[in-house]
Amino acid sequence: MRIDIITVLPELLEGPFRHSILKRASDKGLLDVQVHDLRAFGLGKHRQVDDYQFGGGAGMVMMAEPLANCIEQLQGERTYDEIIFMTPDGQRLEQQTANRLSMKENLMILCGHYKGIDERIREHFVTLEISIGDYVLSGGELPAAVLVDSIGRLIPGVLNDETSALFDSFQDRLLAPPVYTRPAEFRGWAVPDILLSGHQQAIDDWRYEQSLQRTRERRPDLLDDEA
Ligand code: ADE
């Protein structure tokens, strides 16, 4: 999968994809994330990318022209399955969205800043608007990193144990069960006996029960939604 990210703060995106699972994904050639500095498409000798909003009001707006030129240059090189704009008024990112996007070939992500981007870009280029939650961050870069992480780990072959994403929280609209590792007893706190029993079916049943119980206690809305 190829993901192109357009931003005015490329430095913010230098770190997240160079470690851990996403690094492994790119080392294996399964994920190629390219970050593009919108400033390179800025206007005039100051490489302007934002301007005051029509109608007045505080806050700058990212201009249509640099964004359109950058998007069109990228579109000249490949066809994008989705052009995604990270914005607090987008649809809330959920596991199902990540699952769906992990099966695409080419994604483009626009990171907003200041007051947002000129609405005409949203109307004429953007195909999907995503929020990572009901709070406002200072830009779309961290949300873009969250989105890419949620997608990247699902690309087949990225996780070592290919089945492990299947048991993540939310995959069955259930939270994940508790997990333990050695030692079996720590400060007198013992691991549940069942996990040491060696009876795989009994362990699977226990995990399922724990998932259900945890979901009932912490996120009953997930169970309601199923109905
Ligand atoms: N940009 C600023 N806040 C955001 C959020 N909550 N989700 C996505 N993009 C954003």
Tab-separated table of C-alpha atoms and ligand atoms in Angstrom:
chain	number	residue	atom	x	y	z
A	1	MET	CA	0.000	0.000	0.000
A	2	ARG	CA	1.111	3.515	-0.760
A	3	ILE	CA	0.073	6.461	1.436
A	4	ASP	CA	0.863	10.070	0.508
A	5	ILE	CA	0.463	12.662	3.247
A	6	ILE	CA	0.257	16.386	2.514
A	7	THR	CA	1.252	18.665	5.396
A	8	VAL	CA	2.753	22.032	6.295
A	9	LEU	CA	4.645	20.349	9.150
A	10	PRO	CA	6.468	17.340	7.651
A	11	GLU	CA	8.815	17.205	10.681
A	12	LEU	CA	5.859	16.140	12.826
A	13	LEU	CA	5.500	12.998	10.716
A	14	GLU	CA	9.150	12.020	10.584
A	15	GLY	CA	9.074	9.847	13.698
A	16	PRO	CA	5.923	7.755	13.785
A	17	PHE	CA	6.519	5.580	10.736
A	18	ARG	CA	10.146	4.747	11.398
A	19	HIS	CA	9.607	2.450	14.333
A	20	SER	CA	8.061	-0.779	15.373
A	21	ILE	CA	5.323	-2.349	13.290
A	22	LEU	CA	5.110	0.363	10.646
A	23	LYS	CA	8.851	0.238	10.101
A	24	ARG	CA	8.619	-3.510	9.649
A	25	ALA	CA	5.807	-2.953	7.148
A	26	SER	CA	7.926	-0.579	5.100
A	27	ASP	CA	11.030	-2.793	5.366
A	28	LYS	CA	8.957	-5.663	3.965
A	29	GLY	CA	7.781	-3.432	1.112
A	30	LEU	CA	4.157	-3.694	2.248
A	31	LEU	CA	3.687	-0.031	3.137
A	32	ASP	CA	5.239	3.044	1.561
A	33	VAL	CA	4.418	6.304	3.355
A	34	GLN	CA	5.558	9.491	1.622
A	35	VAL	CA	5.253	12.868	3.318
A	36	HIS	CA	4.924	15.955	1.108
A	37	ASP	CA	5.665	19.487	2.274
A	38	LEU	CA	2.823	21.712	1.072
A	39	ARG	CA	5.167	24.678	1.345
A	40	ALA	CA	6.839	23.477	-1.878
A	41	PHE	CA	3.560	24.386	-3.615
A	42	GLY	CA	3.184	27.708	-1.763
A	43	LEU	CA	2.514	30.891	-3.722
A	44	GLY	CA	4.948	33.721	-4.369
A	45	LYS	CA	8.385	34.224	-2.973
A	46	HIS	CA	7.144	33.599	0.568
A	47	ARG	CA	5.632	30.295	-0.489
A	48	GLN	CA	2.312	31.319	1.021
A	49	VAL	CA	-0.064	28.482	1.888
A	50	ASP	CA	-2.671	30.235	4.062
A	51	ASP	CA	-4.667	33.450	4.066
A	52	TYR	CA	-7.355	35.372	5.973
A	53	GLN	CA	-10.871	34.031	5.687
A	54	PHE	CA	-13.498	35.814	3.618
A	55	GLY	CA	-16.165	37.354	5.802
A	56	GLY	CA	-13.717	38.086	8.584
A	57	GLY	CA	-13.006	36.124	11.729
A	58	ALA	CA	-9.955	34.944	13.580
A	59	GLY	CA	-7.685	32.306	12.140
A	60	MET	CA	-6.062	31.598	8.819
A	61	VAL	CA	-7.394	29.223	6.194
A	62	MET	CA	-5.250	26.959	4.022
A	63	MET	CA	-5.532	28.223	0.438
A	64	ALA	CA	-7.075	26.186	-2.356
A	65	GLU	CA	-4.365	26.666	-4.983
A	66	PRO	CA	-1.315	25.119	-3.266
A	67	LEU	CA	-3.438	22.187	-2.099
A	68	ALA	CA	-5.001	21.642	-5.533
A	69	ASN	CA	-1.603	21.789	-7.238
A	70	CYS	CA	-0.062	19.329	-4.808
A	71	ILE	CA	-3.024	16.922	-5.020
A	72	GLU	CA	-3.062	17.067	-8.826
A	73	GLN	CA	0.647	16.434	-9.071
A	74	LEU	CA	0.230	13.307	-6.969
A	75	GLN	CA	-2.837	12.259	-8.957
A	76	GLY	CA	-0.687	12.470	-12.093
A	77	GLU	CA	1.423	9.630	-10.705
A	78	ARG	CA	-1.243	7.235	-9.453
A	79	THR	CA	-4.957	6.771	-8.959
A	80	TYR	CA	-6.102	7.196	-5.377
A	81	ASP	CA	-8.761	5.017	-3.793
A	82	GLU	CA	-9.514	7.753	-1.279
A	83	ILE	CA	-8.408	11.339	-0.665
A	84	ILE	CA	-8.838	11.710	3.062
A	85	PHE	CA	-9.056	14.951	5.007
A	86	MET	CA	-8.348	14.753	8.749
A	87	THR	CA	-10.845	17.036	10.473
A	88	PRO	CA	-12.760	17.113	13.771
A	89	ASP	CA	-16.041	17.331	11.824
A	90	GLY	CA	-15.353	14.168	9.838
A	91	GLN	CA	-16.750	10.705	10.494
A	92	ARG	CA	-15.326	9.163	13.641
A	93	LEU	CA	-12.464	6.725	13.032
A	94	GLU	CA	-13.497	3.205	14.016
A	95	GLN	CA	-11.958	-0.214	13.561
A	96	GLN	CA	-14.295	-0.912	10.624
A	97	THR	CA	-12.918	2.123	8.781
A	98	ALA	CA	-9.344	0.956	9.380
A	99	ASN	CA	-10.262	-2.557	8.202
A	100	ARG	CA	-11.802	-1.205	5.021
A	101	LEU	CA	-8.943	1.186	4.245
A	102	SER	CA	-6.300	-1.508	4.869
A	103	MET	CA	-7.505	-3.233	1.708
A	104	LYS	CA	-6.845	-0.222	-0.550
A	105	GLU	CA	-3.839	0.343	-2.805
A	106	ASN	CA	-3.293	4.119	-2.746
A	107	LEU	CA	-4.432	6.628	-0.157
A	108	MET	CA	-3.821	10.351	0.089
A	109	ILE	CA	-4.191	12.159	3.407
A	110	LEU	CA	-4.514	15.928	3.818
A	111	CYS	CA	-3.586	17.458	7.159
A	112	GLY	CA	-5.415	20.671	7.979
A	113	HIS	CA	-4.037	23.517	10.031
A	114	TYR	CA	-5.136	26.867	11.349
A	115	LYS	CA	-8.895	27.307	10.836
A	116	GLY	CA	-9.071	24.555	8.254
A	117	ILE	CA	-8.801	24.288	4.485
A	118	ASP	CA	-10.691	26.168	1.774
A	119	GLU	CA	-14.055	24.425	1.460
A	120	ARG	CA	-13.669	24.041	-2.318
A	121	ILE	CA	-10.892	21.497	-1.785
A	122	ARG	CA	-13.243	19.447	0.374
A	123	GLU	CA	-15.968	19.688	-2.257
A	124	HIS	CA	-13.895	18.902	-5.312
A	125	PHE	CA	-11.063	16.614	-4.197
A	126	VAL	CA	-11.715	15.052	-0.815
A	127	THR	CA	-13.584	11.724	-0.849
A	128	LEU	CA	-13.518	10.882	2.869
A	129	GLU	CA	-13.319	13.041	6.014
A	130	ILE	CA	-12.120	11.429	9.221
A	131	SER	CA	-12.024	12.587	12.838
A	132	ILE	CA	-10.099	10.716	15.514
A	133	GLY	CA	-12.445	11.895	18.258
A	134	ASP	CA	-14.484	14.742	19.642
A	135	TYR	CA	-11.654	17.054	20.600
A	136	VAL	CA	-9.683	19.589	18.601
A	137	LEU	CA	-5.970	19.179	17.938
A	138	SER	CA	-3.769	21.897	16.510
A	139	GLY	CA	-3.373	20.137	13.178
A	140	GLY	CA	-4.145	16.995	11.238
A	141	GLU	CA	-0.653	15.462	11.518
A	142	LEU	CA	-1.161	13.484	14.726
A	143	PRO	CA	-4.587	12.308	13.535
A	144	ALA	CA	-2.974	11.254	10.218
A	145	ALA	CA	-0.338	9.275	12.140
A	146	VAL	CA	-3.092	7.585	14.163
A	147	LEU	CA	-4.964	6.696	10.983
A	148	VAL	CA	-1.876	5.322	9.220
A	149	ASP	CA	-0.958	3.231	12.273
A	150	SER	CA	-4.465	1.795	12.539
A	151	ILE	CA	-4.432	0.882	8.840
A	152	GLY	CA	-0.791	-0.177	8.463
A	153	ARG	CA	-0.865	-2.891	11.093
A	154	LEU	CA	-3.812	-4.538	9.332
A	155	ILE	CA	-2.129	-4.928	5.947
A	156	PRO	CA	-1.770	-8.710	5.432
A	157	GLY	CA	1.743	-9.837	6.303
A	158	VAL	CA	2.585	-6.850	8.498
A	159	LEU	CA	1.914	-8.489	11.857
A	160	ASN	CA	4.105	-11.476	12.643
A	161	ASP	CA	1.250	-13.663	13.764
A	162	GLU	CA	-1.230	-12.964	11.015
A	163	THR	CA	-4.189	-13.854	13.148
A	164	SER	CA	-3.369	-11.531	15.986
A	165	ALA	CA	-5.237	-8.493	14.663
A	166	LEU	CA	-8.358	-10.654	14.635
A	167	PHE	CA	-8.331	-10.649	18.420
A	168	ASP	CA	-7.800	-6.921	18.881
A	169	SER	CA	-10.331	-4.963	20.848
A	170	PHE	CA	-13.230	-3.842	18.616
A	171	GLN	CA	-12.683	-6.458	15.885
A	172	ASP	CA	-15.809	-8.315	17.046
A	173	ARG	CA	-17.264	-5.229	18.656
A	174	LEU	CA	-15.801	-6.642	21.878
A	175	LEU	CA	-12.955	-5.358	24.017
A	176	ALA	CA	-9.902	-7.619	24.289
A	177	PRO	CA	-9.560	-9.923	27.323
A	178	PRO	CA	-6.839	-9.395	29.963
A	179	VAL	CA	-3.376	-10.790	29.197
A	180	TYR	CA	-0.547	-11.987	31.453
A	181	THR	CA	3.064	-13.035	31.039
A	182	ARG	CA	5.724	-14.561	33.306
A	183	PRO	CA	6.087	-14.874	36.228
A	184	ALA	CA	2.927	-16.803	37.100
A	185	GLU	CA	3.015	-15.137	40.493
A	186	PHE	CA	4.237	-11.571	41.101
A	187	ARG	CA	4.148	-10.039	44.591
A	188	GLY	CA	1.653	-12.691	45.552
A	189	TRP	CA	-0.630	-11.742	42.617
A	190	ALA	CA	-1.362	-14.929	40.701
A	191	VAL	CA	-2.273	-15.388	37.051
A	192	PRO	CA	-5.744	-17.001	36.641
A	193	ASP	CA	-5.303	-20.797	36.940
A	194	ILE	CA	-7.167	-21.459	33.729
A	195	LEU	CA	-4.415	-19.824	31.654
A	196	LEU	CA	-1.886	-22.320	33.043
A	197	SER	CA	-4.193	-25.317	32.568
A	198	GLY	CA	-3.147	-26.191	29.043
A	199	HIS	CA	-6.809	-26.734	28.008
A	200	GLN	CA	-7.051	-24.562	24.920
A	201	GLN	CA	-10.825	-24.779	24.543
A	202	ALA	CA	-11.353	-23.825	28.182
A	203	ILE	CA	-8.886	-20.941	27.765
A	204	ASP	CA	-10.664	-19.696	24.638
A	205	ASP	CA	-14.024	-19.863	26.447
A	206	TRP	CA	-12.598	-17.968	29.432
A	207	ARG	CA	-11.163	-15.278	27.156
A	208	TYR	CA	-14.474	-14.866	25.384
A	209	GLU	CA	-16.300	-14.550	28.726
A	210	GLN	CA	-13.763	-11.975	29.913
A	211	SER	CA	-14.191	-10.000	26.687
A	212	LEU	CA	-17.952	-9.995	27.086
A	213	GLN	CA	-17.761	-8.984	30.738
A	214	ARG	CA	-15.263	-6.210	30.044
A	215	THR	CA	-17.384	-4.883	27.187
A	216	ARG	CA	-20.537	-4.978	29.332
A	217	GLU	CA	-18.780	-3.045	32.099
A	218	ARG	CA	-16.798	-0.529	30.086
A	219	ARG	CA	-18.454	-0.121	26.703
A	220	PRO	CA	-22.044	-1.401	26.836
A	221	ASP	CA	-22.732	0.792	23.779
A	222	LEU	CA	-20.742	-1.688	21.658
A	223	LEU	CA	-23.160	-4.474	22.580
A	224	ASP	CA	-26.222	-2.246	22.084
A	225	ASP	CA	-25.099	-1.310	18.586
A	226	GLU	CA	-25.200	-4.950	17.578
A	227	ALA	CA	-28.957	-5.191	18.126
B	1	ADE	N1	-7.636	17.963	13.295
B	1	ADE	C1	-7.782	18.628	14.469
B	1	ADE	N2	-8.448	17.899	15.349
B	1	ADE	C2	-8.748	16.713	14.742
B	1	ADE	C3	-9.427	15.544	15.134
B	1	ADE	N3	-9.976	15.412	16.349
B	1	ADE	N4	-9.533	14.539	14.243
B	1	ADE	C4	-9.012	14.665	13.009
B	1	ADE	N5	-8.362	15.747	12.574
B	1	ADE	C5	-8.226	16.771	13.432
